[in-house]
mmCIF file of C-alpha atoms in Angstrom:
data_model
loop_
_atom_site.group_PDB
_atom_site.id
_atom_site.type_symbol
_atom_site.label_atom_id
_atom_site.label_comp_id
_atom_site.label_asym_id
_atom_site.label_seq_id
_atom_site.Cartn_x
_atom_site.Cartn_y
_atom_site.Cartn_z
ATOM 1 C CA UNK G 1 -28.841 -56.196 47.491
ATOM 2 C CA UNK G 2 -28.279 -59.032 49.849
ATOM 3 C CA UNK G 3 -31.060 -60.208 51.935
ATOM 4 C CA UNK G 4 -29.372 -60.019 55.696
ATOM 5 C CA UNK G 5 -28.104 -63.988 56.912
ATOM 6 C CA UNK G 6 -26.922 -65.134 60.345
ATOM 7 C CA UNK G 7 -23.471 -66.894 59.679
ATOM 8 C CA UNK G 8 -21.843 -68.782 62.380
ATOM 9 C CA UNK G 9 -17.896 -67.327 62.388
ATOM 10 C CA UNK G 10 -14.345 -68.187 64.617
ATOM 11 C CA UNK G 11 -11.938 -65.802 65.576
ATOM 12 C CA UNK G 12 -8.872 -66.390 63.905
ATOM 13 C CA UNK G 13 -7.177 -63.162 65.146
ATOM 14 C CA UNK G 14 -7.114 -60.091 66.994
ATOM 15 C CA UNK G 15 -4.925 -57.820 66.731
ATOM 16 C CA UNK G 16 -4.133 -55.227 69.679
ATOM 17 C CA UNK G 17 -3.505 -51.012 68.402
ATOM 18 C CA UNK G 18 -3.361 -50.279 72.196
ATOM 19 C CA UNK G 19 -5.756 -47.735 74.053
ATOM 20 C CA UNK G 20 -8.529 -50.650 73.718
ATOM 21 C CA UNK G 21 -8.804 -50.428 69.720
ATOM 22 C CA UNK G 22 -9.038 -53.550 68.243
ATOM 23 C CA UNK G 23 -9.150 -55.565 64.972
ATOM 24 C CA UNK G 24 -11.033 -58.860 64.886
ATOM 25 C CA UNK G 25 -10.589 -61.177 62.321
ATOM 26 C CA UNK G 26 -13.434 -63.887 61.536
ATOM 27 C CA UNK G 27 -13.256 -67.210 59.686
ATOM 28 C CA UNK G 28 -16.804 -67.795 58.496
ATOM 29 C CA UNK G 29 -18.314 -71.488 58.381
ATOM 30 C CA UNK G 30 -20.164 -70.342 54.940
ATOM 31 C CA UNK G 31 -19.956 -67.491 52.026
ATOM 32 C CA UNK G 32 -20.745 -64.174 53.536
ATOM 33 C CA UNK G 33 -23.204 -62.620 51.739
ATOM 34 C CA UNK G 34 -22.014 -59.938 48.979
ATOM 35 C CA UNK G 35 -22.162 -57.017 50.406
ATOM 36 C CA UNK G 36 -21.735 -53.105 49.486
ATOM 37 C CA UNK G 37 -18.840 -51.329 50.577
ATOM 38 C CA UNK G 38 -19.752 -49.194 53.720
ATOM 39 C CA UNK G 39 -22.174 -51.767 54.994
ATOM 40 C CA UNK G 40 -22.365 -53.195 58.770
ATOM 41 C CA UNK G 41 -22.977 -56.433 60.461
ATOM 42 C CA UNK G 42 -24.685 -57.888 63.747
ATOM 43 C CA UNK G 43 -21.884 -59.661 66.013
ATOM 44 C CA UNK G 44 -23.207 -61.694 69.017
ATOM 45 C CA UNK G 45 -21.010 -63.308 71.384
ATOM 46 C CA UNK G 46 -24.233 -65.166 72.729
ATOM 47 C CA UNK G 47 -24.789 -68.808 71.695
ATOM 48 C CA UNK G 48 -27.609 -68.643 68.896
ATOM 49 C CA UNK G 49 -30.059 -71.672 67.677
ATOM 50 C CA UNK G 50 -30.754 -71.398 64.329
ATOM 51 C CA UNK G 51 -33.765 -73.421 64.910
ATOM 52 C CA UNK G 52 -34.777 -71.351 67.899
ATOM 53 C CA UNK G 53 -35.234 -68.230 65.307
ATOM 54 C CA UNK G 54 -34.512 -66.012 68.719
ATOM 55 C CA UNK G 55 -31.313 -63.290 67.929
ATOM 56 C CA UNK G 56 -29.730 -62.425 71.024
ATOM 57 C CA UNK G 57 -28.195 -59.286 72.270
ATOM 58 C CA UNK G 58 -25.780 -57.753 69.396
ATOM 59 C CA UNK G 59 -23.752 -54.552 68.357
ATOM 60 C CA UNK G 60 -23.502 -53.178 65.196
ATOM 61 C CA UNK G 61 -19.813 -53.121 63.076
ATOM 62 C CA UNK G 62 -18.690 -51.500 59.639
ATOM 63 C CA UNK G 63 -17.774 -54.688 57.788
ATOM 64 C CA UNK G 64 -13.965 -52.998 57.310
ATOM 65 C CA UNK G 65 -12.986 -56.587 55.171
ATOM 66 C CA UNK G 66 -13.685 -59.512 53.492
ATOM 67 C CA UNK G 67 -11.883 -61.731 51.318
ATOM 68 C CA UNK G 68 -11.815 -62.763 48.106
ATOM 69 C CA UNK G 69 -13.763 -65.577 48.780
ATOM 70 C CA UNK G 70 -15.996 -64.092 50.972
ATOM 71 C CA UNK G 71 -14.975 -66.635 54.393
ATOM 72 C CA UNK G 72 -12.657 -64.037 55.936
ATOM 73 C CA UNK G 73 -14.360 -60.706 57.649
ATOM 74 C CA UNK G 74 -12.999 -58.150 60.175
ATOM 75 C CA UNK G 75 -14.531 -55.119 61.906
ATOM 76 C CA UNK G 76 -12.624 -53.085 63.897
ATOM 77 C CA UNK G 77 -14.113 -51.823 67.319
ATOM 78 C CA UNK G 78 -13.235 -49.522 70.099
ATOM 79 C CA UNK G 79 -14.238 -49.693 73.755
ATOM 80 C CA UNK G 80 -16.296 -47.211 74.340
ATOM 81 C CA UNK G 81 -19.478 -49.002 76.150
ATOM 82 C CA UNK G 82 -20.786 -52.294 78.188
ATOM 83 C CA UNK G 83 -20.913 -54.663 75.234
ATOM 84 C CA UNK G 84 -17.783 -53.569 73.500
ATOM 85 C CA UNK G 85 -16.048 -53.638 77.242
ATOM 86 C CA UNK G 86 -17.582 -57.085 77.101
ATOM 87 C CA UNK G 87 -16.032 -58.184 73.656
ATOM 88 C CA UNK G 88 -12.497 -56.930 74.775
ATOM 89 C CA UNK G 89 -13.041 -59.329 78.017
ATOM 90 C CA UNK G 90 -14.248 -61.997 76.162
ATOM 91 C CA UNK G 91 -13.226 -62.535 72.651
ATOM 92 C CA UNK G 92 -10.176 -65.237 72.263
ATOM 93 C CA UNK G 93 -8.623 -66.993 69.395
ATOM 94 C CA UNK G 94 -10.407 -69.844 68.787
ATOM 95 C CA UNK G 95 -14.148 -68.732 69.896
ATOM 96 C CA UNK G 96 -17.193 -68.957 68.037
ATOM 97 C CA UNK G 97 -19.145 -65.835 67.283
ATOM 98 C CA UNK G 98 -22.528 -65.158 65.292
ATOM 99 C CA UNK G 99 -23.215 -62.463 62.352
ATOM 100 C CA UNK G 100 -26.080 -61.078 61.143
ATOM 101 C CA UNK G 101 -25.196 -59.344 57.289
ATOM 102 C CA UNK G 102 -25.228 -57.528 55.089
ATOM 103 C CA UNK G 103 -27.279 -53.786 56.811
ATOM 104 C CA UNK G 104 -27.175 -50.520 55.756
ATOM 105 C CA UNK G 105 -27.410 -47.801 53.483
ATOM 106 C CA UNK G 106 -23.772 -46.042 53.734
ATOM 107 C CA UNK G 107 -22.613 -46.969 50.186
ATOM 108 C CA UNK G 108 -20.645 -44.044 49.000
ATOM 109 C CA UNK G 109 -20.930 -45.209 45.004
ATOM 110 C CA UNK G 110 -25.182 -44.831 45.528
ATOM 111 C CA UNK G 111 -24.471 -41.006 46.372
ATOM 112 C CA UNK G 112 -22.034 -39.936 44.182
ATOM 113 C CA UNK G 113 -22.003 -38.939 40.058
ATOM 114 C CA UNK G 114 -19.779 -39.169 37.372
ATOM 115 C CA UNK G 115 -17.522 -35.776 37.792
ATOM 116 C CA UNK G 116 -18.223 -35.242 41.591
ATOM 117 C CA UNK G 117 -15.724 -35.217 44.902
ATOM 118 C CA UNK G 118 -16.079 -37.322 47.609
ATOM 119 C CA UNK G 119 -14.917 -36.215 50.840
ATOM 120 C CA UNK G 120 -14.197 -38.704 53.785
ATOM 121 C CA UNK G 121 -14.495 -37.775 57.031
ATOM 122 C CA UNK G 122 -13.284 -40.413 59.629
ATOM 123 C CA UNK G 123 -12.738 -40.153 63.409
ATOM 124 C CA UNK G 124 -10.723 -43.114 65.051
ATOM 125 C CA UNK G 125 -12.373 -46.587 64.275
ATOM 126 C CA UNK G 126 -14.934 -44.528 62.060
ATOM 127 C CA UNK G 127 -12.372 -45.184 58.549
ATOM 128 C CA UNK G 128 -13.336 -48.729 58.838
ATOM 129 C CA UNK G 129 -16.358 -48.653 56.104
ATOM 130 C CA UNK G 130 -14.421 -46.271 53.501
ATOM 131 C CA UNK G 131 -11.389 -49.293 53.577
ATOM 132 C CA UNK G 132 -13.935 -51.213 51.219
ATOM 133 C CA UNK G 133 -14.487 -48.615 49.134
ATOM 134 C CA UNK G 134 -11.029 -47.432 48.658
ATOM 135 C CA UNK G 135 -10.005 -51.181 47.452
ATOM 136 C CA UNK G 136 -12.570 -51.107 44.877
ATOM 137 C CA UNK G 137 -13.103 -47.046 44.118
ATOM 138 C CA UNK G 138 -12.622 -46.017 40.062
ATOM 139 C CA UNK G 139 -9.842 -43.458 39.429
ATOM 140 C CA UNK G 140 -12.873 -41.442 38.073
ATOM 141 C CA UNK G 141 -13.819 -40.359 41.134
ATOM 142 C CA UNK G 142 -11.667 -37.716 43.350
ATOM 143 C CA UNK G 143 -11.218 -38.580 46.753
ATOM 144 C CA UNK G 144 -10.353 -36.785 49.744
ATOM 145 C CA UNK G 145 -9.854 -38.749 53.249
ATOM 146 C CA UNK G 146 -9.706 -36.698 56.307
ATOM 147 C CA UNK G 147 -8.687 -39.459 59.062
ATOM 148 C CA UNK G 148 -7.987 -37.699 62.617
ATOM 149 C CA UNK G 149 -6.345 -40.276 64.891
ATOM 150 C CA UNK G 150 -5.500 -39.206 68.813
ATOM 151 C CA UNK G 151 -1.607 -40.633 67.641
ATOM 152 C CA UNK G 152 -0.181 -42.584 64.927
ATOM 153 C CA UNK G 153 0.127 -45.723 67.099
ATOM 154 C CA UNK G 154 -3.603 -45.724 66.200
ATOM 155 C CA UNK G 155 -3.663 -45.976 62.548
ATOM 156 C CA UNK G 156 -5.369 -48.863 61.010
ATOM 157 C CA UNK G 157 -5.695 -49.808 57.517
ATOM 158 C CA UNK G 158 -2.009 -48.875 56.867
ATOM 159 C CA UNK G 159 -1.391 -51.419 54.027
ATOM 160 C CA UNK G 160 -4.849 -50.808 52.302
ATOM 161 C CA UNK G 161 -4.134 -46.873 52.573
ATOM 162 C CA UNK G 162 -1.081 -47.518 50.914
ATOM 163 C CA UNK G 163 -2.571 -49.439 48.226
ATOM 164 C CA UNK G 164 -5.470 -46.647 47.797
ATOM 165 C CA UNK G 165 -2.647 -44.010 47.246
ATOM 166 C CA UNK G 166 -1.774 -45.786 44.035
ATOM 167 C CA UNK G 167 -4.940 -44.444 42.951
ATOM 168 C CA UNK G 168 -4.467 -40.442 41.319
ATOM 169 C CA UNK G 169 -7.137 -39.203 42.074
ATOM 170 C CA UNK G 170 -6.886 -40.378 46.052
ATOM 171 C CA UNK G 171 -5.161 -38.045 48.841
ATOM 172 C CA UNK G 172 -5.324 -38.317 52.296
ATOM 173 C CA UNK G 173 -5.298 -35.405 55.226
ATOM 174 C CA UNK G 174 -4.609 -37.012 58.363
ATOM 175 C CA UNK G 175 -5.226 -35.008 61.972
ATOM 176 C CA UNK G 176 -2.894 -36.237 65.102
ATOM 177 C CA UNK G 177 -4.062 -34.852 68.149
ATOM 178 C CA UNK G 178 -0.660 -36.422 69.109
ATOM 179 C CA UNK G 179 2.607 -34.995 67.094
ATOM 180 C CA UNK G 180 4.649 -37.533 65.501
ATOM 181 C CA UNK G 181 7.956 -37.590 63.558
ATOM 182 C CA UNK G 182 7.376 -40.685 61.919
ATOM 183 C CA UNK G 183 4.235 -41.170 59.444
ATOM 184 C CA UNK G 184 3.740 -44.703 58.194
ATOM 185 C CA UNK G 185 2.503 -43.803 55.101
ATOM 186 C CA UNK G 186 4.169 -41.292 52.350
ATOM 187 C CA UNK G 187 3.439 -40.254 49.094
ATOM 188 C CA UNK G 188 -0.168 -37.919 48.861
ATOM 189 C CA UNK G 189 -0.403 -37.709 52.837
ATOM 190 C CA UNK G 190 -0.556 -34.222 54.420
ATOM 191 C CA UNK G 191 -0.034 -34.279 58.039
ATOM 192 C CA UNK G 192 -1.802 -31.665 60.268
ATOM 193 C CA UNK G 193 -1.386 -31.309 63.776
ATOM 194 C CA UNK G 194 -4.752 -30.998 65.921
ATOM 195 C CA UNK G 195 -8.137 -32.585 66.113
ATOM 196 C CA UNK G 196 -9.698 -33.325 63.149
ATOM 197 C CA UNK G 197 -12.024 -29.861 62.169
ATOM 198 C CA UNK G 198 -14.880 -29.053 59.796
ATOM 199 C CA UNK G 199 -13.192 -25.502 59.091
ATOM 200 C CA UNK G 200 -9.530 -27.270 58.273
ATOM 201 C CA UNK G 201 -11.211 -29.589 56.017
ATOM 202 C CA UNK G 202 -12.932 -27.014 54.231
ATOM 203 C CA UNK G 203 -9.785 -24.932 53.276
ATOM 204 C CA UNK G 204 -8.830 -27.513 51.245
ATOM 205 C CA UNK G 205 -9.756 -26.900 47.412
ATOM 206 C CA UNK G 206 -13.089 -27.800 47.885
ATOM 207 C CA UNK G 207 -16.041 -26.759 44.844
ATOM 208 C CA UNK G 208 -19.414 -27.308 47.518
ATOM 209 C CA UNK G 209 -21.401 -27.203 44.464
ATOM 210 C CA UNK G 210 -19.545 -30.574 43.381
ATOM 211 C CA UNK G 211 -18.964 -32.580 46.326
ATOM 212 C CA UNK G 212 -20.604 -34.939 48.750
ATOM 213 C CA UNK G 213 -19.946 -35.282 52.421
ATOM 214 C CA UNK G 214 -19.578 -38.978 53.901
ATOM 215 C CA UNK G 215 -19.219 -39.041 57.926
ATOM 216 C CA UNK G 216 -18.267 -41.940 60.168
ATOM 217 C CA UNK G 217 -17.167 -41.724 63.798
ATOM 218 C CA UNK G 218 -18.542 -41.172 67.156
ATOM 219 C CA UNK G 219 -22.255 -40.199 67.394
ATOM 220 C CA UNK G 220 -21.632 -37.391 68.764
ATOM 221 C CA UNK G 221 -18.612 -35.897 66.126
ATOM 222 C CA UNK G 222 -21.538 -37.042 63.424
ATOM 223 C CA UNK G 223 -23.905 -34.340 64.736
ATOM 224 C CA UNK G 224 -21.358 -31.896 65.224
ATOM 225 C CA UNK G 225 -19.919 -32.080 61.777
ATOM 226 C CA UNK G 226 -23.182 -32.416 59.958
ATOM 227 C CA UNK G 227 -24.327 -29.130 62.267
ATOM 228 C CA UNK G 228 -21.313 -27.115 60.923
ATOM 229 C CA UNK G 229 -21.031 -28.178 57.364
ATOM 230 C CA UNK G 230 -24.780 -26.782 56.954
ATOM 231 C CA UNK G 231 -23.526 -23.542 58.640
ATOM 232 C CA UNK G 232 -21.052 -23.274 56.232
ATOM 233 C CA UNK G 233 -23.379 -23.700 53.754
ATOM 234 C CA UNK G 234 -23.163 -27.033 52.453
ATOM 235 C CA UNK G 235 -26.858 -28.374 51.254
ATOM 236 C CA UNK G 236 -27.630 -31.079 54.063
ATOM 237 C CA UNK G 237 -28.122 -33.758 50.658
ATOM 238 C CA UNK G 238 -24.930 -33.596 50.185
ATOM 239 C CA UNK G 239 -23.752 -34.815 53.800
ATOM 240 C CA UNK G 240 -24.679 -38.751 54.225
ATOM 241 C CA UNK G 241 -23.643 -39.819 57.852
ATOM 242 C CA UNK G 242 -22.953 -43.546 59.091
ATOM 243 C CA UNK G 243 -26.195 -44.085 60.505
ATOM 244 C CA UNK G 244 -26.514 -47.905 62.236
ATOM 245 C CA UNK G 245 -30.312 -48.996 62.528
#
């Protein structure tokens, strides 16, 4: 695995969901490093010295893209705190930004075995490390992702999703705390009204014996979901969480 390198970036683009979600796109002055899918980075929006060897204050992204040649990255953020209220005040076209990459240990293809399911649980801005995986995921492996989104307006990732339904052995459940008429997406989606739920998810054909558990959201919806898939008797190997650190 990559040893982590601070890359000096610009912001090329960000584009606006509404409800302060964003996605920032980054042009990168060298290669990033290769990374594994469902890996994060370090953004700063401080001015950094390489020579100085000091990092300044950061957050913590999923890396949710990269191009083929490895100088275009995005992450996809939400404001939910100081330095993300920060970012939304600050970031413009234009601006220079530094990352810290790759980190992490959320790489679904490390927990799963030839013949098992892996379930995806997302909440919000929490699909952005399974949009890596999807791109590059075998049709060997079944895939189930459970995306709950407060309205449609919110969905991200539409053209990758797309893409990723080409794949068989791919379907998606998506939650909408919000009812909508109009779903972006077609093909192996099945719509359910409400908040995304532990006990929903599980009525779907699910062997427990045979699948693994990735989580990715909020803090708090990690705990809670971890907390009731061991109550419903799922082993707690079998649940791997998005854990930043």
């Amino acid at each position: 695995m990559a040893n982590p390198q601070k890359i000096k970036a610009v912001v090329s683009e960000i584009i606006d969901y509404g409800n302060q979600v964003y996605k920032v796109v980054m042009n990168t002055e060298k290669k990033m490093p290769r990374f594994k899918a469902g890996q994060f980075l370090h953004l700063t929006l401080e001015a950094f010295d390489p020579t100085a060897g000091f990092w300044p204050e950061s957050r913590v992204f999923s890396i949710a893209s990269c191009s083929d040649d490895r100088k275009e990255v995005s992450i996809v953020y939400s404001v939910k705190g100081v330095y993300t209220h920060r970012m939304e005040n600050t970031l413009q076209e234009g601006m220079e930004v530094w990352l810290k990459a790759p980190y992490g240990e959320f790489i679904i293809p490390n927990h799963i075995e030839s013949g098992e399911t892996a379930v995806l649980i997302a909440g919000g801005t929490g699909v952005s490390p399974f949009i890596p995986f999807l791109k590059t995921s075998s049709d060997q492996i079944d895939i189930k992702l459970n995306y709950g989104l407060r309205h449609i307006d919110l969905m991200i990732f539409e053209k990758e999703l797309k893409e990723a339904l080409r794949n068989d052995q791919f379907k998606v459940n998506l939650y909408l705390e919000q009812k909508s008429n109009t779903i972006p997406i077609n093909g192996k989606v099945d719509v359910k009204n409400g908040m995304l739920s532990i006990n929903e998810i599980l009525k779907d054909d699910i062997n427990l014996n045979n699948t693994k558990f990735f989580i990715s959201g909020p803090p708090a919806m990690i705990e809670l979901f971890k907390k009731q898939l061991i109550e419903s008797s799922v082993q707690e190997e079998k649940i791997i969480i998005d854990e930043w650190g």
